[in-house]
Short mmCIF file of C-alpha atoms and ligand atoms in Angstrom, two decimals:
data_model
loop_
_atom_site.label_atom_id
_atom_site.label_comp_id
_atom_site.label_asym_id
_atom_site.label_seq_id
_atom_site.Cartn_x
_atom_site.Cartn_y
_atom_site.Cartn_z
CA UNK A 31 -219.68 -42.59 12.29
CA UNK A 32 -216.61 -39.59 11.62
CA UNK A 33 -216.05 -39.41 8.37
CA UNK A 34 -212.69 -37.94 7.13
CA UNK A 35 -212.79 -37.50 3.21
CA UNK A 36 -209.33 -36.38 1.25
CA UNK A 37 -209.22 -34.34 -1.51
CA UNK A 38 -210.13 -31.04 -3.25
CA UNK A 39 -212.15 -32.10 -6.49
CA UNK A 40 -215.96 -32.90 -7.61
CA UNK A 41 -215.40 -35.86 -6.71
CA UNK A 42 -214.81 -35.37 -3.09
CA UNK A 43 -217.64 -32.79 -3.04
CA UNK A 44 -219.80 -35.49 -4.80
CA UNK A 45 -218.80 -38.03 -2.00
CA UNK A 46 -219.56 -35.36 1.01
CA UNK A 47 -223.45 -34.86 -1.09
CA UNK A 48 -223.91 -38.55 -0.74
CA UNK A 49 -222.25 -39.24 2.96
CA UNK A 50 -224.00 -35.67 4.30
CA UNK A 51 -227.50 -37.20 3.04
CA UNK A 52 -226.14 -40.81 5.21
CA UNK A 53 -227.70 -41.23 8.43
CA UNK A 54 -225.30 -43.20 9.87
CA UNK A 55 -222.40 -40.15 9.30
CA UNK A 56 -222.86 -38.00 12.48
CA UNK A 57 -219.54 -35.87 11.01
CA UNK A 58 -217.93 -35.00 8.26
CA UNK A 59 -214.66 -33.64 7.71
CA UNK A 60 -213.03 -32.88 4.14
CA UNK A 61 -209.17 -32.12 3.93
CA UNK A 62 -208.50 -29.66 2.04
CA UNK A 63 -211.65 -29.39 0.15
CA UNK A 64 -212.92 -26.37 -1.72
CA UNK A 65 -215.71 -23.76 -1.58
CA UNK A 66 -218.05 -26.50 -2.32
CA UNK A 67 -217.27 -29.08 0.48
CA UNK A 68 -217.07 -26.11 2.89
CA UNK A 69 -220.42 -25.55 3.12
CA UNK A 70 -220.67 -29.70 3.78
CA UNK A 71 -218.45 -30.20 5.62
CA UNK A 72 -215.74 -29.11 8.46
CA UNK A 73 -212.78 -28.25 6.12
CA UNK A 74 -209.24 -29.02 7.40
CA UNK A 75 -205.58 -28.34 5.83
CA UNK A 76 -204.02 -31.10 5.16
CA UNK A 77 -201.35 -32.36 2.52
CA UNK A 78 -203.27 -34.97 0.94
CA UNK A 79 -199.69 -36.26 -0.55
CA UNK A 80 -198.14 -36.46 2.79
CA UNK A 81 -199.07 -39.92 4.60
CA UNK A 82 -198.03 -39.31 8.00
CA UNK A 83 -200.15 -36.22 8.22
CA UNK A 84 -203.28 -37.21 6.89
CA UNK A 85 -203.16 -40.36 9.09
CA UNK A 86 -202.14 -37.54 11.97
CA UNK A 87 -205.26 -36.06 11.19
CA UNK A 88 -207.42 -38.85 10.86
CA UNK A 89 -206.49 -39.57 14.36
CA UNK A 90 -207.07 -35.94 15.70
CA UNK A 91 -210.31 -36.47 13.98
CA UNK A 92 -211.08 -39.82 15.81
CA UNK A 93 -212.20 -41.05 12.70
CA UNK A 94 -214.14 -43.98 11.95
CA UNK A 95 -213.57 -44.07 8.17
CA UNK A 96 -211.00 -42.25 5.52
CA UNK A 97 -212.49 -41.60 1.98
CA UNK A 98 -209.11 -40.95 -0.03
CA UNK A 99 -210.41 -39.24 -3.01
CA UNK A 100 -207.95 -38.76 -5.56
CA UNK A 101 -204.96 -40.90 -7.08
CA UNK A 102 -201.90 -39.46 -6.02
CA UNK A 103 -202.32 -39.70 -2.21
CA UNK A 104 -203.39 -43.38 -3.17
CA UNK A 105 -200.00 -43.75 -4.90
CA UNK A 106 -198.08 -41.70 -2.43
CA UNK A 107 -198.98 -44.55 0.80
CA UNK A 108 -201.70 -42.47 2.72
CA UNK A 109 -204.70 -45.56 2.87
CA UNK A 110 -201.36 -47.68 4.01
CA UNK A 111 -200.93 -44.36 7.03
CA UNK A 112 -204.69 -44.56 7.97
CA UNK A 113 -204.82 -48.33 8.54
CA UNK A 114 -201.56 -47.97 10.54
CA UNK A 115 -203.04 -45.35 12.53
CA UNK A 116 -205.74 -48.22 13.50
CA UNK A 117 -208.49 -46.06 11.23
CA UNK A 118 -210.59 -47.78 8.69
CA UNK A 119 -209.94 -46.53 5.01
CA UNK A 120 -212.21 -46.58 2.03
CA UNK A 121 -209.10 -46.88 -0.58
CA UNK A 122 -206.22 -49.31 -1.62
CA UNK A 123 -202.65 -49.40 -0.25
CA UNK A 124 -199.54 -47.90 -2.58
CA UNK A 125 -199.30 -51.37 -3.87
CA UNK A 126 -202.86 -52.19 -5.18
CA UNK A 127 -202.68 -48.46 -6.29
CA UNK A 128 -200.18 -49.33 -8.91
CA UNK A 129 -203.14 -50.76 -10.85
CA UNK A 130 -203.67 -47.17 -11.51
CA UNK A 131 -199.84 -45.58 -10.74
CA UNK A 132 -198.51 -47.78 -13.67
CA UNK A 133 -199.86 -48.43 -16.98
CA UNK A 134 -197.23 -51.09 -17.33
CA UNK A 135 -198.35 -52.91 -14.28
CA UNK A 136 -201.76 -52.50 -14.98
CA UNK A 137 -201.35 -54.46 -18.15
CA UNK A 138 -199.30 -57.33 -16.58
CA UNK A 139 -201.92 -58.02 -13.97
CA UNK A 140 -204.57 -58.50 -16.92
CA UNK A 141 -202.40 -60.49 -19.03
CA UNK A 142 -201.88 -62.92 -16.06
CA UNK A 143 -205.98 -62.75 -15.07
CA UNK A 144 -206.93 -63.09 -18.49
CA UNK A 145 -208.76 -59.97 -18.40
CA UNK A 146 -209.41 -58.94 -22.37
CA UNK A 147 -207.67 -55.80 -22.93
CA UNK A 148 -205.73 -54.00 -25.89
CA UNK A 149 -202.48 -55.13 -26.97
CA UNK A 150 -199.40 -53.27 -25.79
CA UNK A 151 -195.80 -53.19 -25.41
CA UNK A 152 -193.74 -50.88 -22.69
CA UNK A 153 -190.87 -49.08 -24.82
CA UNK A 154 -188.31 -46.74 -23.30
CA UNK A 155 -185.94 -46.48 -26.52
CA UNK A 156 -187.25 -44.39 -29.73
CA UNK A 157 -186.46 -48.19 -31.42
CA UNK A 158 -188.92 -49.69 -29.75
CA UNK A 159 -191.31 -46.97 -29.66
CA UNK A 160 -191.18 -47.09 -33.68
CA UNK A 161 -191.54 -50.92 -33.34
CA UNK A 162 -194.33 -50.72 -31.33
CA UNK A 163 -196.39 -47.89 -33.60
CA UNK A 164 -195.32 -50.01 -36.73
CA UNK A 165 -196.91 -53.41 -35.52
CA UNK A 166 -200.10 -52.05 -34.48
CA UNK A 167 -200.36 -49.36 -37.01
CA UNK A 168 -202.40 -46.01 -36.82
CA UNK A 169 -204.28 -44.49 -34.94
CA UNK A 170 -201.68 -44.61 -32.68
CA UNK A 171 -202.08 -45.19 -28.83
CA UNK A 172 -199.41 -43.55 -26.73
CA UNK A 173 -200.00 -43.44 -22.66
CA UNK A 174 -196.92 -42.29 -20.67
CA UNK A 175 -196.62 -45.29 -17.92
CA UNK A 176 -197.10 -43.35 -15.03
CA UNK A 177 -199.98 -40.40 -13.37
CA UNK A 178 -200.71 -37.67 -15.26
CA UNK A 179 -204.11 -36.15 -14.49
CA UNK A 180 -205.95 -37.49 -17.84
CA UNK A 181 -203.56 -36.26 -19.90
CA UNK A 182 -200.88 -38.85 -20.29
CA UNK A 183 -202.59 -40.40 -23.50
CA UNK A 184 -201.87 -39.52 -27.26
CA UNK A 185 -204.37 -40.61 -29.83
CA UNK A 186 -203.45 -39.98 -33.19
CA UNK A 187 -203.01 -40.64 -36.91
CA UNK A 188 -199.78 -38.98 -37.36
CA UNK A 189 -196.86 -40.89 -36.03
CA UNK A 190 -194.47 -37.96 -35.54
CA UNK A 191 -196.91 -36.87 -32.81
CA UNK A 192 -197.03 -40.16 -31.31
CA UNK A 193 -193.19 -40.22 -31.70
CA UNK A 194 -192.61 -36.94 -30.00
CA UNK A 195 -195.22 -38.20 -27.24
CA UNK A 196 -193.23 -41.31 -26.89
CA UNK A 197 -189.62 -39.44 -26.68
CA UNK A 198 -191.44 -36.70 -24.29
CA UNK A 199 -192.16 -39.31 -21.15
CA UNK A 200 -189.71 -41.42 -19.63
CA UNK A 201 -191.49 -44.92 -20.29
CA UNK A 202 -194.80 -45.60 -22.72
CA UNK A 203 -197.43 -48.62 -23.05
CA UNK A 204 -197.89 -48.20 -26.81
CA UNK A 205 -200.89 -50.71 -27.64
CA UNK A 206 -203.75 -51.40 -30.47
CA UNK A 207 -206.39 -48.98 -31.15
CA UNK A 208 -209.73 -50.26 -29.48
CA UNK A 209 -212.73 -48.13 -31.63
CA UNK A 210 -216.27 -48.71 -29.63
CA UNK A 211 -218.70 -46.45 -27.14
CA UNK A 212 -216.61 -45.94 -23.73
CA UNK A 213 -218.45 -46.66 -20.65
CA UNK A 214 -216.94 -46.37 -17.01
CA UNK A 215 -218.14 -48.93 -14.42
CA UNK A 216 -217.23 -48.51 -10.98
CA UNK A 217 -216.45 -51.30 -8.60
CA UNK A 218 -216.92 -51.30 -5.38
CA UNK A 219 -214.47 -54.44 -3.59
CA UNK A 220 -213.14 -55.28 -0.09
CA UNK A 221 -210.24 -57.37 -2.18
CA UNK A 222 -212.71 -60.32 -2.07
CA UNK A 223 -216.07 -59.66 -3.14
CA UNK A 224 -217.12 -57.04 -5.91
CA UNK A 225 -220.40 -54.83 -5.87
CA UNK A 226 -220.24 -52.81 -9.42
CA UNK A 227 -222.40 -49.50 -9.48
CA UNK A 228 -224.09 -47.92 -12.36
CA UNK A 229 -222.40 -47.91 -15.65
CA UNK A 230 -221.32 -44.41 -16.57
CA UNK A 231 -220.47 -42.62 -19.84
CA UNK A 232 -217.59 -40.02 -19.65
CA UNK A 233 -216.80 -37.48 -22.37
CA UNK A 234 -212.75 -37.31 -22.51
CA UNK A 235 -212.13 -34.66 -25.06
CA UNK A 236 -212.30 -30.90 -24.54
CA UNK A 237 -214.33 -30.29 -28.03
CA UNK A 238 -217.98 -31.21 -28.73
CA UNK A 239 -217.67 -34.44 -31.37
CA UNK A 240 -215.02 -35.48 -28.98
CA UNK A 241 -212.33 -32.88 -31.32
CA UNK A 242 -209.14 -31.97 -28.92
CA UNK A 243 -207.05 -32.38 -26.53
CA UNK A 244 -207.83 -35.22 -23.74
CA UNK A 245 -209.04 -33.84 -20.23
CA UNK A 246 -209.96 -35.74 -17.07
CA UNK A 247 -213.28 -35.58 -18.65
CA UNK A 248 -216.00 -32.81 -19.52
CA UNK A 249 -219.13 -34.51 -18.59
CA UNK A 250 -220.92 -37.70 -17.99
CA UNK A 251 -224.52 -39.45 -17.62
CA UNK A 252 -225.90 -42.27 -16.01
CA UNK A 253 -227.65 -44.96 -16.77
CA UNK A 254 -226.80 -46.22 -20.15
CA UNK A 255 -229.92 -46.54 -22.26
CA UNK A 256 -227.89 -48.18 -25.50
CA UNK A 257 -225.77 -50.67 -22.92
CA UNK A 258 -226.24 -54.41 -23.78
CA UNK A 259 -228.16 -55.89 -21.45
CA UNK A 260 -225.72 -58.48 -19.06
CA UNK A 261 -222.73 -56.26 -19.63
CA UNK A 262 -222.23 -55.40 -16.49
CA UNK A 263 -222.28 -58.66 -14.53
CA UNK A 264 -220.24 -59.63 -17.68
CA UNK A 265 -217.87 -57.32 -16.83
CA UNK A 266 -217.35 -58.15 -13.13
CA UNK A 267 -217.30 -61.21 -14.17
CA UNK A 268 -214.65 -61.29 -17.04
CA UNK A 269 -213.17 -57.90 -15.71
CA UNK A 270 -213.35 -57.70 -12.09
CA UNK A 271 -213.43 -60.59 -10.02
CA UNK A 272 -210.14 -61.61 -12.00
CA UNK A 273 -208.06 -58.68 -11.24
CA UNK A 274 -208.92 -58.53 -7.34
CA UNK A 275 -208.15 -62.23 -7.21
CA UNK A 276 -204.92 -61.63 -9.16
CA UNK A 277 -204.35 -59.01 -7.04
CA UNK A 278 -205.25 -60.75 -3.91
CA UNK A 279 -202.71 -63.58 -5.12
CA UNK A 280 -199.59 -61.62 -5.31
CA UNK A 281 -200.01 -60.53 -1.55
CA UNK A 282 -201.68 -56.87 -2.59
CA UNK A 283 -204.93 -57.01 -2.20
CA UNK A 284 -207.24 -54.52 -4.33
CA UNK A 285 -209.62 -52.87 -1.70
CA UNK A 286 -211.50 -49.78 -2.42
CA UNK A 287 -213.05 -48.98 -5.93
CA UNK A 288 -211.70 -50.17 -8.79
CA UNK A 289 -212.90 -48.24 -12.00
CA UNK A 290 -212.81 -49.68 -14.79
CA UNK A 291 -212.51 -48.22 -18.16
CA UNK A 292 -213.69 -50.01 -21.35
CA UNK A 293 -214.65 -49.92 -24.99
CA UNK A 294 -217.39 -51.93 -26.23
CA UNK A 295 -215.83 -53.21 -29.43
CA UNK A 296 -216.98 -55.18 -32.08
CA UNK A 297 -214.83 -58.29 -30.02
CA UNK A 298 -216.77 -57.25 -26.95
CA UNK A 299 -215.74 -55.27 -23.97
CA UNK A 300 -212.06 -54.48 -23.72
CA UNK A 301 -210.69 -52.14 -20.67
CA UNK A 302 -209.00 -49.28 -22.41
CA UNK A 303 -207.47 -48.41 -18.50
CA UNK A 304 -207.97 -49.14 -14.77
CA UNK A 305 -208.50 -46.31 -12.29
CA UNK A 306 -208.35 -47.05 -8.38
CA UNK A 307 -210.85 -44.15 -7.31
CA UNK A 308 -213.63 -42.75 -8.31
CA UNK A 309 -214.21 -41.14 -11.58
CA UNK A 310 -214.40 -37.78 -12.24
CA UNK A 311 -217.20 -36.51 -13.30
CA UNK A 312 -218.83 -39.78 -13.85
CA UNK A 313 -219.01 -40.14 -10.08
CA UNK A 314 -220.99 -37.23 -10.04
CA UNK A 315 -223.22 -38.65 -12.08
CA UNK A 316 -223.69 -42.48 -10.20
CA UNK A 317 -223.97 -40.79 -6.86
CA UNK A 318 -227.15 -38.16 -7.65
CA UNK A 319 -228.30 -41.64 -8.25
CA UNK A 320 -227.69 -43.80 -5.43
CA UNK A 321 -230.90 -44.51 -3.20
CA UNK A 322 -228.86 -46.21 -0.06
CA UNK A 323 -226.48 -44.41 2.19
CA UNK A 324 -222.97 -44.23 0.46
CA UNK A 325 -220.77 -44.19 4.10
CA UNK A 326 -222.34 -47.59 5.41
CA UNK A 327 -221.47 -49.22 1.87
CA UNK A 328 -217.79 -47.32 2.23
CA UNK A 329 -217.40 -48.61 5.30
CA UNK A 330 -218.24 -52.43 4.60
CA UNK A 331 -215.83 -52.50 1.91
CA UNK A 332 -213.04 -51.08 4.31
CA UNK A 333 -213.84 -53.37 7.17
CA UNK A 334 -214.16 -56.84 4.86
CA UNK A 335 -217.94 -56.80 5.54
CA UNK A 336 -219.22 -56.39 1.52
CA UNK A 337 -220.60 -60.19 1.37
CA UNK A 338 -223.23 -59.72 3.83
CA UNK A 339 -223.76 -55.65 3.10
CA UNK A 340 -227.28 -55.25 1.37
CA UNK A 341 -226.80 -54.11 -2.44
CA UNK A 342 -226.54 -50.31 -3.37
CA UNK A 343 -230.02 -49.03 -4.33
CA UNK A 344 -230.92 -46.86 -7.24
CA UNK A 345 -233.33 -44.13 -7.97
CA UNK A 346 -235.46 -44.56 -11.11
CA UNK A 347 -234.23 -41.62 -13.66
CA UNK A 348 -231.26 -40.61 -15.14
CA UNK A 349 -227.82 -37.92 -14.45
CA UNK A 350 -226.62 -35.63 -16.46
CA UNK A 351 -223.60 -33.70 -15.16
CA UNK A 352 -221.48 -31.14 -17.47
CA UNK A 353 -218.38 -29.07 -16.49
CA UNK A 354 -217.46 -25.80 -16.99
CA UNK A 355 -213.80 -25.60 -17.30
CA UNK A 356 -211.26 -22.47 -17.19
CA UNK A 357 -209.88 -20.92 -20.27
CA UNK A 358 -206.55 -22.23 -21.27
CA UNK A 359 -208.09 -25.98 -19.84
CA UNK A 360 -206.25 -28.39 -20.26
CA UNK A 361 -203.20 -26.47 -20.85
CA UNK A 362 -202.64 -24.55 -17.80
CA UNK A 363 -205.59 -22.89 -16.95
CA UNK A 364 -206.36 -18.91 -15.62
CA UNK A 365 -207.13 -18.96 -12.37
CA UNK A 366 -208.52 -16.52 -9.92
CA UNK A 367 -211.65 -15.28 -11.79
CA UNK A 368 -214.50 -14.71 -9.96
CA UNK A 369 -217.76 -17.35 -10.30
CA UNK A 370 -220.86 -16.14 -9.49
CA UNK A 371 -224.57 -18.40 -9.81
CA UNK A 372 -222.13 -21.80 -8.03
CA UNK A 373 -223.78 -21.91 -4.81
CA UNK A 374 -227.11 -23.12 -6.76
CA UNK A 375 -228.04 -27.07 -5.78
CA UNK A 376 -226.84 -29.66 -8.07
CA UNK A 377 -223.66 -27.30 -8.74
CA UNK A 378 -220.55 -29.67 -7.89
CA UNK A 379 -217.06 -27.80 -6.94
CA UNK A 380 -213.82 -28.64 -8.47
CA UNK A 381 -211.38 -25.79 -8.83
CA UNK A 382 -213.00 -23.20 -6.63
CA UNK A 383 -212.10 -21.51 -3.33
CA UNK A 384 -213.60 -18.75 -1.22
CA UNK A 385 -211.51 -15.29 -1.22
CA UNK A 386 -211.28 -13.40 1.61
CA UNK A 387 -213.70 -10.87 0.76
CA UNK A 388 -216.51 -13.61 -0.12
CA UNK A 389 -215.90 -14.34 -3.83
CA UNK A 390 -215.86 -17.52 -5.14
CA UNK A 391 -212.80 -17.51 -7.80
CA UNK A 392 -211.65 -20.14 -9.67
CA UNK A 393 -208.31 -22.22 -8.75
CA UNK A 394 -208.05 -24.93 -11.23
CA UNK A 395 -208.89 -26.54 -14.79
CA UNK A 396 -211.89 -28.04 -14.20
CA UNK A 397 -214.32 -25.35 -11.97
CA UNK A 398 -217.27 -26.83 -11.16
CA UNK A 399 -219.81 -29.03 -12.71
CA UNK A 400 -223.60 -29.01 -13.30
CA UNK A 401 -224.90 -32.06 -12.18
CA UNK A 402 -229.40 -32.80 -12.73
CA UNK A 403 -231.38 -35.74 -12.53
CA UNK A 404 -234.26 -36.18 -13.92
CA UNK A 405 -237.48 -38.80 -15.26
CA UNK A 406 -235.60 -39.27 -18.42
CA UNK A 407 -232.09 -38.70 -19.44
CA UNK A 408 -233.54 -35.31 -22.17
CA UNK A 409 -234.70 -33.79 -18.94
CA UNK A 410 -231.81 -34.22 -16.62
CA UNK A 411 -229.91 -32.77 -20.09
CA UNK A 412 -231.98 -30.27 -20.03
CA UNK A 413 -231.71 -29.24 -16.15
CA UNK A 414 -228.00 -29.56 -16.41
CA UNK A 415 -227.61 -26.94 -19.09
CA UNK A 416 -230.06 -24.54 -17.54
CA UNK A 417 -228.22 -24.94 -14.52
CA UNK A 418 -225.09 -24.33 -15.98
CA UNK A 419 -226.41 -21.33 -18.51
CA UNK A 420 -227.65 -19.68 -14.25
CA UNK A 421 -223.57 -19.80 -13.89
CA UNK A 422 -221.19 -17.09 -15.01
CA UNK A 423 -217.12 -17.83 -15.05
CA UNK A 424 -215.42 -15.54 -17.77
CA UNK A 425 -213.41 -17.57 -20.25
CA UNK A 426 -215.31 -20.73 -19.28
CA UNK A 427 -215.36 -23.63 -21.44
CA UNK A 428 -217.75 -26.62 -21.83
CA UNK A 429 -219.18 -28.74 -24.00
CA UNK A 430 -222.31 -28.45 -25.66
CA UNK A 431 -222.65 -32.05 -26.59
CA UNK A 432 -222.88 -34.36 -23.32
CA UNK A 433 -225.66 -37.01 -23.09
CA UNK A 434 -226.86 -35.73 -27.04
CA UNK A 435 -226.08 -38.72 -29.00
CA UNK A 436 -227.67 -41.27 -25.68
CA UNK A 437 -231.03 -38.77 -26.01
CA UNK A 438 -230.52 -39.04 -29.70
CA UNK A 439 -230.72 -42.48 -29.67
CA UNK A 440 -227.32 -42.55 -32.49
CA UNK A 441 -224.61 -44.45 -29.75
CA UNK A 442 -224.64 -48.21 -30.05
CA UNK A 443 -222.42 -50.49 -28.76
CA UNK A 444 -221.57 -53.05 -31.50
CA UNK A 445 -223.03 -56.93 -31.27
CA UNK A 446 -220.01 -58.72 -29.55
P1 AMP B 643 -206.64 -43.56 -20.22
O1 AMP B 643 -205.91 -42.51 -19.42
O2 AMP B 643 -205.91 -44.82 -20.40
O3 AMP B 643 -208.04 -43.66 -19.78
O4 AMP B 643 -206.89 -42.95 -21.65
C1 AMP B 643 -207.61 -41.74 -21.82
C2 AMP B 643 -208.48 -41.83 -23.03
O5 AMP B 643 -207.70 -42.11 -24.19
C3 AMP B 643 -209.50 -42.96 -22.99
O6 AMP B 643 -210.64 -42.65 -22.29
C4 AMP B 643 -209.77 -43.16 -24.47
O7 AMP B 643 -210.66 -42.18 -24.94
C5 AMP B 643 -208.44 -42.93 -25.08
N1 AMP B 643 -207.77 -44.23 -25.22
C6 AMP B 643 -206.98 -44.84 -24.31
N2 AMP B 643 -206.56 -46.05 -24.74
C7 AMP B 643 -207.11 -46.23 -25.96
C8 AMP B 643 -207.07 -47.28 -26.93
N3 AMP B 643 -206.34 -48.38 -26.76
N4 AMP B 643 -207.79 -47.10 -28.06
C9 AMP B 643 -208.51 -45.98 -28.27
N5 AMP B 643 -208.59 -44.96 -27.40
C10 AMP B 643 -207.90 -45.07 -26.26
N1 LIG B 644 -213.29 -39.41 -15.75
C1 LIG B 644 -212.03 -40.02 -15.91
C2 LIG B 644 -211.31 -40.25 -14.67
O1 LIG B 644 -211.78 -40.00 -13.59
O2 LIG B 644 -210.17 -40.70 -14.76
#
């Protein structure tokens, strides 16, 4: 099978590891990839945001399958292109994006499943921001409605912050504060049947004791060791099955991954946000895991095929992945300095591109990430880190903190 993946981050590296090491993928194209995928895979320019070219491609390609990494070429139509182009497409259309696209629609299609989420209200006016931030009280919630790369959310005590959020973006989901242990689980559906992967942890905030800014995430393990046992059939239960029937109902099926983001509070799980892609970095993370080929699974799920596809597979152990970030992440970061130590296995490109002379420089927030497994989760912590200490980027940032509290044994998901 030709495999055309879109996109530039770890992620899409991460997904060209895990189809490269699939039998069943006799090519692999990534569009427009970085310094990482290129020595994967056949790298092509492509917009990813333009539809009509990447399903141009695809076809040039003769294709057999389209991995759409990212959310905005989700959002933007291109699965919708692919499948017109007659090409399979691991990835939902610009409708069943929306689940991800809008924060506003996200929360309607629970309220109708009866999926157990936060309470919110959608404001546009300062009045009803104020309204909203006065019912549920500090700490304040604030997500801007629409994409933003991570960084749409506001968490904080001081309402003139969540205020100024508020007035900053065009439309808000202001909603209750849900305090717990985060974990990602990923959801593999055709828009009928749901396979989840491994539960994830991901580590949102730039500073170790999660102090800062958000990001799209500095680091994540896999497995849980602290997880309540159940809680993930729970979850696709409770969580899943709901909102691809829901979405399946309104004439937009849900097919491709659906991510879902939760806090174990002391009600129980409660999804704190809906993604309709793959994580980054937990994806990382699940995928150094994953003992059965990734594009056969990919493939069932864009075909209709998942009831009668065998289970994923896991290997025994544990991921640790941590990334190294540019200075001035997540404001705008400096870009352009050179890497050195990132062609190393287990080193997962984000923000990186080859200069002409050879270099590898950096070219966006988050660089790369440092991604071990090993027989317990303290020794794939520890591999990370040494892997990451082999890796010079001036100005870097990470955190020094990822996996501790797991290894520690101090994270515990209150009793529901
Ligand atoms: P989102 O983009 O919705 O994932 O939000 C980014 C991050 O903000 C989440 O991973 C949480 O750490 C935090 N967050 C979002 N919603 C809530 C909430 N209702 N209560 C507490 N923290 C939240
Ligand atoms: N790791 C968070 C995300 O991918 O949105």
């Amino acid at each position: 099978m030709r495999v055309l993946v879109v996109g530039s981050g770890a992620r899409e590296h991460a997904l060209c590891l895990a189809l490269a090491a699939d039998p069943s993928v006799t090519a692999l194209v990534c569009a427009p990839g970085n310094a990482g995928t290129a020595a994967i895979a056949e790298q092509r320019g492509v917009d990813p945001l333009d539809p009509a070219a990447v399903g141009a491609l695809a076809r040039e390609l003769h294709a057999d399958l389209v991995v759409v990494g990212p959310e905005a070429p989700l959002v933007a139509g291109v699965a919708d292109a692919v499948r017109q182009a007659g090409i399979a497409c691991f990835g939902p259309s610009r409708e069943a994006a929306q689940l991800e696209g809008s924060k506003a629609f996200a929360k309607d299609v629970m309220a109708v499943a009866g999926v157990p989420t936060a309470a919110a209200r959608v404001c546009v006016t300062a009045a009803e921001a104020e309204a909203a931030l006065d019912e549920f009280g500090p700490p304040y919630v604030v997500k801007d409605d629409g994409l933003a790369a991570g960084k749409g959310v506001v968490v904080t005590s001081d309402r003139d912050v969540a205020l100024a959020h508020a007035a900053a973006c065009e439309r808000v989901v202001i909603e209750e504060y849900l305090d717990g242990p985060e974990v990602s689980l990923f959801c593999i559906t055709d828009g009928d049947t749901v396979v989840p992967l491994l539960p994830a942890q991901d580590f949102k905030r730039i500073g170790d004791s999660d102090t800062g800014p958000n990001t799209g995430g500095m680091g994540a393990y896999a497995p849980l060791p602290w997880l309540p046992p159940g809680l993930t059939s729970d979850v696709v239960r409770r969580v899943a099955i709901p909102t691809v029937q829901e979405m399946a109902r309104r004439g937009t099926p849900f097919a491709g991954l659906l991510y879902i983001g939760l806090a174990l509070t002391g009600k129980g799980p409660r999804v704190v946000e809906f993604n309709a892609r793959f994580g980054d970095p937990e994806t990382q993370v699940v995928l150094a895991l994953l003992d059965s080929p990734l594009g056969a699974l990919l493939q069932a799920a864009a075909t209709g095929r998942l009831a009668t596809h065998p289970r994923p597979r896991w290997r025994d152990g544990s991921a640790v992945t941590v990334v190294l970030a540019a200075a001035d992440y997540p404001g705008p970061p400096r870009t352009g300095d050179v890497i050195t130590g990132s062609e190393q296995e287990g080193v997962v490109h984000a923000g990186t591109r080859r200069r002409d002379d050879g270099a590898v420089v950096s070219s966006g927030g988050r660089v790369l990430s440092a991604t071990a497994v090993g027989a317990t989760l303290a020794e794939a912590r520890h591999r990370a880190y040494d892997l990451l200490a082999a890796i010079d980027l001036p100005g870097g940032q990470f955190r020094t903190d990822i996996a501790l509290r797991a290894v520690e044994g101090t994270i515990e998901a209150s009793p529901a």
